[in-house]
Short mmCIF file of C-alpha atoms and ligand atoms in Angstrom, two decimals:
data_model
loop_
_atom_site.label_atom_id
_atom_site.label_comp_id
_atom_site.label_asym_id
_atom_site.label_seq_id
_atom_site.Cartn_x
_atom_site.Cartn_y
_atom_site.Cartn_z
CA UNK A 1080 149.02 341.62 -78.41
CA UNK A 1081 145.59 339.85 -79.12
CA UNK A 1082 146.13 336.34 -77.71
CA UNK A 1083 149.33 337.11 -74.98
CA UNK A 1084 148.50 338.79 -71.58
CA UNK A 1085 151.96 339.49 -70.10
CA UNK A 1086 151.92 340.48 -66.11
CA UNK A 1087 154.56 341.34 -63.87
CA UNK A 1088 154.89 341.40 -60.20
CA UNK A 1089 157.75 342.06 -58.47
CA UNK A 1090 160.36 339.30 -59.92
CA UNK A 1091 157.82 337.00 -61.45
CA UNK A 1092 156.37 337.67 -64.13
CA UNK A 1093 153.19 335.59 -65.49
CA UNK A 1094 151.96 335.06 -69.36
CA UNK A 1095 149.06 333.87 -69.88
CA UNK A 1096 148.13 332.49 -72.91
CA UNK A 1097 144.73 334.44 -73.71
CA UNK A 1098 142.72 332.54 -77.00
CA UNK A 1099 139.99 330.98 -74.95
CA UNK A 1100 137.11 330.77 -77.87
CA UNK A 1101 139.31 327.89 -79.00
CA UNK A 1102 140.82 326.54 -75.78
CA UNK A 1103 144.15 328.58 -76.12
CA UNK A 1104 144.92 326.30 -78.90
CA UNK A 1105 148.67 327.74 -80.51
CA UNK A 1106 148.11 329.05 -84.13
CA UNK A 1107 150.85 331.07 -85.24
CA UNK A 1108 150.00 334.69 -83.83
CA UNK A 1109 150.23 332.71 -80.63
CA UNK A 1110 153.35 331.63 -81.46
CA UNK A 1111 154.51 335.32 -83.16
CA UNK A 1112 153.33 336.85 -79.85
CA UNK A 1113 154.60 334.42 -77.47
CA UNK A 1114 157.80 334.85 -79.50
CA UNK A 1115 158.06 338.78 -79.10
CA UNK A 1116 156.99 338.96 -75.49
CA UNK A 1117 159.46 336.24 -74.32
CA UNK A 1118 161.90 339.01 -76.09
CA UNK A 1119 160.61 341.90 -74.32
CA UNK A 1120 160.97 340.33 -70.24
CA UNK A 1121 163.50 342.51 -68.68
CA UNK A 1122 165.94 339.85 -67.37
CA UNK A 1123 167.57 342.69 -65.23
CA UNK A 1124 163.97 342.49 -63.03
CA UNK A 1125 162.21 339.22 -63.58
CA UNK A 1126 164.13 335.93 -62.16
CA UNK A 1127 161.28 333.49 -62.80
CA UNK A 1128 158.35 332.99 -65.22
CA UNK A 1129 154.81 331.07 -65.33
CA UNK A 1130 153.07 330.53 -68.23
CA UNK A 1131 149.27 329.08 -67.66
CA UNK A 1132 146.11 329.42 -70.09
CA UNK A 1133 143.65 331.77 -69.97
CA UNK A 1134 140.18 330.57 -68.37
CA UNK A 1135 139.52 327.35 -66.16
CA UNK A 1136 139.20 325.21 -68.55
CA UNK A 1137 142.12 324.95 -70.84
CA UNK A 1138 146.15 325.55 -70.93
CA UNK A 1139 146.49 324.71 -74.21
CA UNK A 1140 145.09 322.52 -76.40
CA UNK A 1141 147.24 321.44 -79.17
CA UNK A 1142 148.18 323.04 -82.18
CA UNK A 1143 145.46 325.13 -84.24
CA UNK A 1144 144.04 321.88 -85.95
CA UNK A 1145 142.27 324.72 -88.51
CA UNK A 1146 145.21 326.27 -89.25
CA UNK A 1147 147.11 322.99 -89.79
CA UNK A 1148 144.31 321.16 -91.82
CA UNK A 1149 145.81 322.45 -94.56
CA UNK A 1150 148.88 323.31 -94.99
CA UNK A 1151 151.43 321.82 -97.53
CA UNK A 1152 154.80 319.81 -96.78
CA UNK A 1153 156.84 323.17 -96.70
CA UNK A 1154 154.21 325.10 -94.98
CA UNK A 1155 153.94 322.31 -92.17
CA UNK A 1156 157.96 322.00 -91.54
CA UNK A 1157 157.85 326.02 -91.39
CA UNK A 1158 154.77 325.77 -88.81
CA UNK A 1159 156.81 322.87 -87.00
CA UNK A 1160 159.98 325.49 -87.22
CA UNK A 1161 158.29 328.33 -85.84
CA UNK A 1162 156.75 326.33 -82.84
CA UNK A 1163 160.22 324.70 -82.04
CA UNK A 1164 162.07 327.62 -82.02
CA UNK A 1165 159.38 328.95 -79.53
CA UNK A 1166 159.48 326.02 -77.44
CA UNK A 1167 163.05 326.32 -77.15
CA UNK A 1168 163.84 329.61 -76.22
CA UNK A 1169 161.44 329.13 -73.80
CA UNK A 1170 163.18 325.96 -72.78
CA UNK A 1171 166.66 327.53 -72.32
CA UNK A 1172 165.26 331.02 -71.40
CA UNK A 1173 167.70 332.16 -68.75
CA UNK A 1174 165.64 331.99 -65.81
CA UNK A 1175 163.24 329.10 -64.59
CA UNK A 1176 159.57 328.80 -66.05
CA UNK A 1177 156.72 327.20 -64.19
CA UNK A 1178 154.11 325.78 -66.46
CA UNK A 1179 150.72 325.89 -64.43
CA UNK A 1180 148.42 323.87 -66.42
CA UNK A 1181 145.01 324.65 -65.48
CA UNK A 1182 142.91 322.28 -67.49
CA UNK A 1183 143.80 320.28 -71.46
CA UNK A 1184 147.48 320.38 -72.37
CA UNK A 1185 146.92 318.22 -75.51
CA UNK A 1186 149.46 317.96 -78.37
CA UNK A 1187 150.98 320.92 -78.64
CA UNK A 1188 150.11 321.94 -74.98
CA UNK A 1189 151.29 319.19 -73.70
CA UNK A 1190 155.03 319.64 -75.65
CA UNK A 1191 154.73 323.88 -74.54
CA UNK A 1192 154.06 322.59 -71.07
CA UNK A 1193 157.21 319.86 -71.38
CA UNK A 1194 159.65 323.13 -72.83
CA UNK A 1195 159.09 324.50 -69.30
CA UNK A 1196 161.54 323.91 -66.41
CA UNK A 1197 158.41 322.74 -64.20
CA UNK A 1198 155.19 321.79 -64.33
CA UNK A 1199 152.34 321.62 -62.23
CA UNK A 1200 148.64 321.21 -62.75
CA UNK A 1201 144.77 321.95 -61.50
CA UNK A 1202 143.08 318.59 -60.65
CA UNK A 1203 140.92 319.12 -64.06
CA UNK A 1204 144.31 319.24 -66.39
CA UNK A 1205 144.01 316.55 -69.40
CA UNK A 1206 147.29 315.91 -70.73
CA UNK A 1207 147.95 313.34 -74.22
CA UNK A 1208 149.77 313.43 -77.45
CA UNK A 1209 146.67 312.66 -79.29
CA UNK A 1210 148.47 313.69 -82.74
CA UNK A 1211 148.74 309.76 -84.38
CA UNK A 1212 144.73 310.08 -83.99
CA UNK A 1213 144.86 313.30 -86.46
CA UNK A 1214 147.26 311.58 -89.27
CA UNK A 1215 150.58 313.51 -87.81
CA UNK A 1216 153.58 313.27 -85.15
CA UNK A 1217 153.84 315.01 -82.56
CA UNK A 1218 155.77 318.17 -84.14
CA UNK A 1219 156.42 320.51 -81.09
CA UNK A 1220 159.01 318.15 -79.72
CA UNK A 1221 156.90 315.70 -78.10
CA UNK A 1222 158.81 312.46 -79.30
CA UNK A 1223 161.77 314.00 -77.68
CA UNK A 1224 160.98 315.63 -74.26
CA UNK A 1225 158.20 313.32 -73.45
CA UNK A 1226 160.72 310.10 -73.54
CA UNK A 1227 163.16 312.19 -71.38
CA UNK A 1228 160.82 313.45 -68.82
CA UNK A 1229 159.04 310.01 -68.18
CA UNK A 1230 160.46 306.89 -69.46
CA UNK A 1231 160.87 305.55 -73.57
CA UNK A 1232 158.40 302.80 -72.53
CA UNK A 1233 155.78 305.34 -71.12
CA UNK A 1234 156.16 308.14 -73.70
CA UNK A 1235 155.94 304.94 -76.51
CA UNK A 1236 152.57 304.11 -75.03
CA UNK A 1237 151.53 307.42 -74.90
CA UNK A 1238 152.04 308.78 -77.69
CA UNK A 1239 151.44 305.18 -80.45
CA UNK A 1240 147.93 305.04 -78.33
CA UNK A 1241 146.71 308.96 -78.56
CA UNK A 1242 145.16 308.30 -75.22
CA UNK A 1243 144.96 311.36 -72.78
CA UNK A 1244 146.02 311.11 -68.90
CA UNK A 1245 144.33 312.68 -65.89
CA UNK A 1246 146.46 314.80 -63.79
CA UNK A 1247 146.93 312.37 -60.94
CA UNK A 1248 148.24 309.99 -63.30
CA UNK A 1249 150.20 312.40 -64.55
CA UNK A 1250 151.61 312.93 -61.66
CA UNK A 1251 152.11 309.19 -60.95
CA UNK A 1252 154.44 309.30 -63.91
CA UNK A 1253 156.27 312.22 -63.30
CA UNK A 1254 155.05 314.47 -65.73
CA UNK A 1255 154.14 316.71 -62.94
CA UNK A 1256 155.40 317.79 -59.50
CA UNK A 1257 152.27 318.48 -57.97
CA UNK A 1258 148.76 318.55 -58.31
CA UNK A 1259 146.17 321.30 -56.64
CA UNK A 1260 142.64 322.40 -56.94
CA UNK A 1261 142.14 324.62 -59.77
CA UNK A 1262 141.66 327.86 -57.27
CA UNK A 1263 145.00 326.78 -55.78
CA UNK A 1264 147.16 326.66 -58.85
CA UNK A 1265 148.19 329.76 -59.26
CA UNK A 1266 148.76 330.78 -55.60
CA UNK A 1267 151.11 327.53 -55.62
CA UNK A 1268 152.66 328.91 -58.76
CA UNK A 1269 153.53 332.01 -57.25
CA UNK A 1270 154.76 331.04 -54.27
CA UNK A 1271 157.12 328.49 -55.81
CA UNK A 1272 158.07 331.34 -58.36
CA UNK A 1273 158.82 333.32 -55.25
CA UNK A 1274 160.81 330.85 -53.44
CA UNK A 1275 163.11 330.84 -56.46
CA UNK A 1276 162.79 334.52 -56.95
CA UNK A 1277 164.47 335.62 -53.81
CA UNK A 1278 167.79 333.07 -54.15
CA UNK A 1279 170.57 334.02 -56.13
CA UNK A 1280 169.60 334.64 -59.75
CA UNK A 1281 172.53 334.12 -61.52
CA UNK A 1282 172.98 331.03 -59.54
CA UNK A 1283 169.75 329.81 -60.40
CA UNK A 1284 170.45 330.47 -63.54
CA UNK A 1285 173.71 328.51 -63.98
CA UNK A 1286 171.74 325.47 -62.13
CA UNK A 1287 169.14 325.77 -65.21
CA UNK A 1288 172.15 325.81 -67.88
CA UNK A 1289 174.10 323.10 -66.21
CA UNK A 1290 171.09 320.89 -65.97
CA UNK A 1291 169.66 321.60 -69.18
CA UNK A 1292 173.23 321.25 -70.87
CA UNK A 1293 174.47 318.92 -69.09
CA UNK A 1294 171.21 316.16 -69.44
CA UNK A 1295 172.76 316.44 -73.61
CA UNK A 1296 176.10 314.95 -73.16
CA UNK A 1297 177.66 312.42 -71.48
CA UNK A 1298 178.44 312.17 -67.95
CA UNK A 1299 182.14 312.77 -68.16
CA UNK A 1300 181.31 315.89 -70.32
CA UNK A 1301 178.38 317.14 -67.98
CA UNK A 1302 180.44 317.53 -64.57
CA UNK A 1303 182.94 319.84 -66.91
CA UNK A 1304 179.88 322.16 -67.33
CA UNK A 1305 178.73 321.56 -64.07
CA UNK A 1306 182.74 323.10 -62.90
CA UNK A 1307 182.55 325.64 -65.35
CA UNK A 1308 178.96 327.21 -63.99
CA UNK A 1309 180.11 326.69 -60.53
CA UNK A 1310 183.25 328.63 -61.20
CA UNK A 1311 181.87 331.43 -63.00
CA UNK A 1312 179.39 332.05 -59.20
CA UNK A 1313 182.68 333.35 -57.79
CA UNK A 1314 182.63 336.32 -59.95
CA UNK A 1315 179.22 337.74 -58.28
CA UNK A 1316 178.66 339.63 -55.63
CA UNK A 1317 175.96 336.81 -54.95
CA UNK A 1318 178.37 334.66 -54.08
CA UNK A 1319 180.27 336.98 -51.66
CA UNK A 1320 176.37 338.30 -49.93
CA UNK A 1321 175.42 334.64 -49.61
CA UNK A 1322 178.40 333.12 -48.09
CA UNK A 1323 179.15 336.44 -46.45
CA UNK A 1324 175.76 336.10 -44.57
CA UNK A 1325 176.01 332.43 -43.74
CA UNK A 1326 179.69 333.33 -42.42
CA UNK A 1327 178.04 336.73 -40.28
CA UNK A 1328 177.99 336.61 -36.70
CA UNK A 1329 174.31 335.90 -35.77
CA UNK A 1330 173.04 339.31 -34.92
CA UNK A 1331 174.16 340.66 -38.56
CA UNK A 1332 172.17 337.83 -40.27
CA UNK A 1333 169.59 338.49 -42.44
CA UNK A 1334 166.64 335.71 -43.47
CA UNK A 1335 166.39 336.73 -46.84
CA UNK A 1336 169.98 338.00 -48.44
CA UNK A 1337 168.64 341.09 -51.30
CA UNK A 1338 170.93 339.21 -53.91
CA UNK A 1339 171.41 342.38 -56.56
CA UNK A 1340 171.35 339.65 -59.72
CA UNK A 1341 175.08 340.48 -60.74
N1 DAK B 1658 142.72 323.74 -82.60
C1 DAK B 1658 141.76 324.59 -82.98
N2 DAK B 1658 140.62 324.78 -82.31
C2 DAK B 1658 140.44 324.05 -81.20
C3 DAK B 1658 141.41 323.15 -80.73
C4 DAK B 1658 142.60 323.00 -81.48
N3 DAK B 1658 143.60 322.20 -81.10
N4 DAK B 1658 140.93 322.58 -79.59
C5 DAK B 1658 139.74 323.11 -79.38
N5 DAK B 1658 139.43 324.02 -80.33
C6 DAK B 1658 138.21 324.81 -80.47
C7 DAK B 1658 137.04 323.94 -80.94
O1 DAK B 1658 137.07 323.82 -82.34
C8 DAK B 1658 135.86 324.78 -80.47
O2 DAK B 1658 135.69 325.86 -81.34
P1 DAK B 1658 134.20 326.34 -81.78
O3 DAK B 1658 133.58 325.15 -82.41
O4 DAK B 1658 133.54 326.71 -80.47
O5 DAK B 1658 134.46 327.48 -82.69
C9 DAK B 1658 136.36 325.35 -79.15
O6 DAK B 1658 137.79 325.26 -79.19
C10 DAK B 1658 135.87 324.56 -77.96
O7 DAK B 1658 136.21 323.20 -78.17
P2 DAK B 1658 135.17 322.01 -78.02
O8 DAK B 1658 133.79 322.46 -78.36
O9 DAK B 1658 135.72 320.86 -78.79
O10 DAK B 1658 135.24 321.73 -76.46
P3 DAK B 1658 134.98 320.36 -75.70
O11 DAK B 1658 134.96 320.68 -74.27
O12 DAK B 1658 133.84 319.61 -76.30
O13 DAK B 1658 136.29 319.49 -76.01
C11 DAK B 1658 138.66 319.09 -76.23
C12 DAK B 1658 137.52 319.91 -75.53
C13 DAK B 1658 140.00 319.71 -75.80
C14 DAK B 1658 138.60 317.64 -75.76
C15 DAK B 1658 138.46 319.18 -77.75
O14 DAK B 1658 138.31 320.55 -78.13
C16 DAK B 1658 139.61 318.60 -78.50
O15 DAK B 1658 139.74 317.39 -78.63
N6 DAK B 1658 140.45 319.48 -79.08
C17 DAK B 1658 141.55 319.08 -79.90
C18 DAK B 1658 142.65 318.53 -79.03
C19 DAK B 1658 143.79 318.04 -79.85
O16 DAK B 1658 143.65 317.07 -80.63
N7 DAK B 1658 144.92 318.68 -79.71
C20 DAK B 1658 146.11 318.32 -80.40
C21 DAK B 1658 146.17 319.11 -81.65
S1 DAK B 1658 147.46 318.46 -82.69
C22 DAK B 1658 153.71 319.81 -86.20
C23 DAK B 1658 153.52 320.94 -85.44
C24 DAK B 1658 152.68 320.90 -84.38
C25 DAK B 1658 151.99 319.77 -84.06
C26 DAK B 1658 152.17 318.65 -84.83
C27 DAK B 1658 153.03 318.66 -85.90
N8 DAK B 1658 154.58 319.84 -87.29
C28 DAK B 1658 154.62 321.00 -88.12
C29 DAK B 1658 155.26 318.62 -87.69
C30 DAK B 1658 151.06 319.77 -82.99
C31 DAK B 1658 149.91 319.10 -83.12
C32 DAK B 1658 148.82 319.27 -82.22
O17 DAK B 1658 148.91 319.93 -81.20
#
């Protein structure tokens, strides 16, 4: 891998997107490797992800504007393709991913940073859909999550005015759950990777699906998934070491229960 740097500690694993000559922007060996190594985590180990940028400058900013400048119709729905399908499966990747964005999420950063299931940022992060400014639409999904994860009216604004947001407003608008000091960031990462880490994987799991699912259909439709995931707990010996422990007479208890992930 060139441009991926793939750690793993304990359950949480961290990639790092590593292309800082041009501000980890995402050409497509970014994409190719980002693709491969989201293939190779060994879901049988890892129970949560981060994904941050390389350097302190820059998560990601945008798409590779060189690569783009010219490309043709076809060529620039296959680009689009390639980044979508990354941006999903990273999306509905089994287990939770943290984005930690430690400086510009701009275009295409800012849609990679939107496919994760949180997001939190260094007080230097620079988020925008500048694309109307370059000629194009936002093509990573940006139209889509960013209406969803603040509000039509806000992502409208955003995105018809190309104008780029500090984190605290950022924050202010939801985009982000928290906001820390650039040498914080990825401590804070961690730890809220670990906090996840040690509860019942396939539970977390199932909250991910039923959330993620469940935010595409209607309401009526969404508590059926909501059952189903639920249900399906009560086949895992999760289910019988959590309640088991919460149920155990108080000098059997544990603090943390070692949930086996099946
Ligand atoms: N692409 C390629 N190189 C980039 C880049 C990018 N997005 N952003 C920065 N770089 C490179 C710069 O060219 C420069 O390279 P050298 O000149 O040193 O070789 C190096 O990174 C450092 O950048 P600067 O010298 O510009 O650094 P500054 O601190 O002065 O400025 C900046 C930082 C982030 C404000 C500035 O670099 C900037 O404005 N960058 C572009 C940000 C941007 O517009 N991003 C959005 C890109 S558009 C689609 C698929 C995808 C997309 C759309 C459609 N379909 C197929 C439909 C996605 C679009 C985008 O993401």
């Amino acid at each position: 891998m060139d441009f991926i740097l793939y750690e793993v500690d304990g359950a949480v694993a961290t990639i790092t997107i590593n292309r800082p000559k041009a501000l980890n922007a995402l050409n497509s060996q970014v994409l190719d490797e980002l693709d491969a190594t989201l293939d190779a985590v060994d879901l049988d180990t890892v129970r949560c992800l981060i994904l941050t940028g390389a350097g302190e400058k820059s998560f990601v900013a945008g798409a590779d504007i060189g690569e783009m400048s010219t490309l043709t119709k076809a060529e620039g729905e296959a680009f689009g393709k390639k980044g979508n399908d990354v941006f999903r499966k990273l999306e509905s990747f089994p287990i939770p991913v943290i984005a930690a964005v430690n400086g510009f999420a701009l275009g295409g950063g800012c849609e990679i940073s939107m496919s994760c299931d949180i997001r939190i940022c260094s007080d230097n992060a620079v988020f925008g859909q500048p694309e109307v400014g370059l000629g194009i639409t936002p093509g990573f999904g940006g139209t889509q999550r960013l209406a969803r994860l603040v509000s039509p009216g806000m992502a409208k604004q955003l995105i018809y005015t190309a104008r780029n947001i500090k984190a605290e407003e950022a924050y202010r608008i939801g985009l982000v759950n928290a906001v820390y000091p650039q040498e914080e960031l990825l401590p804070a990462a961690q730890k809220m990777a670990a906090g996840i880490a040690k509860q019942a994987p396939i539970a977390v799991r199932n909250c991910k699906k039923a959330i993620n699912d469940g935010l595409q259909v209607n309401i009526d439709e969404a508590v059926v998934i909501e059952e189903k995931l639920f249900g399906d707990c009560f086949e895992t010996e999760d289910q019988k070491a959590g309640m088991g422990n919460f149920l155990a007479p108080k000098e059997e208890k544990v603090k943390v229960v070692p949930f086996k992930n099946c």
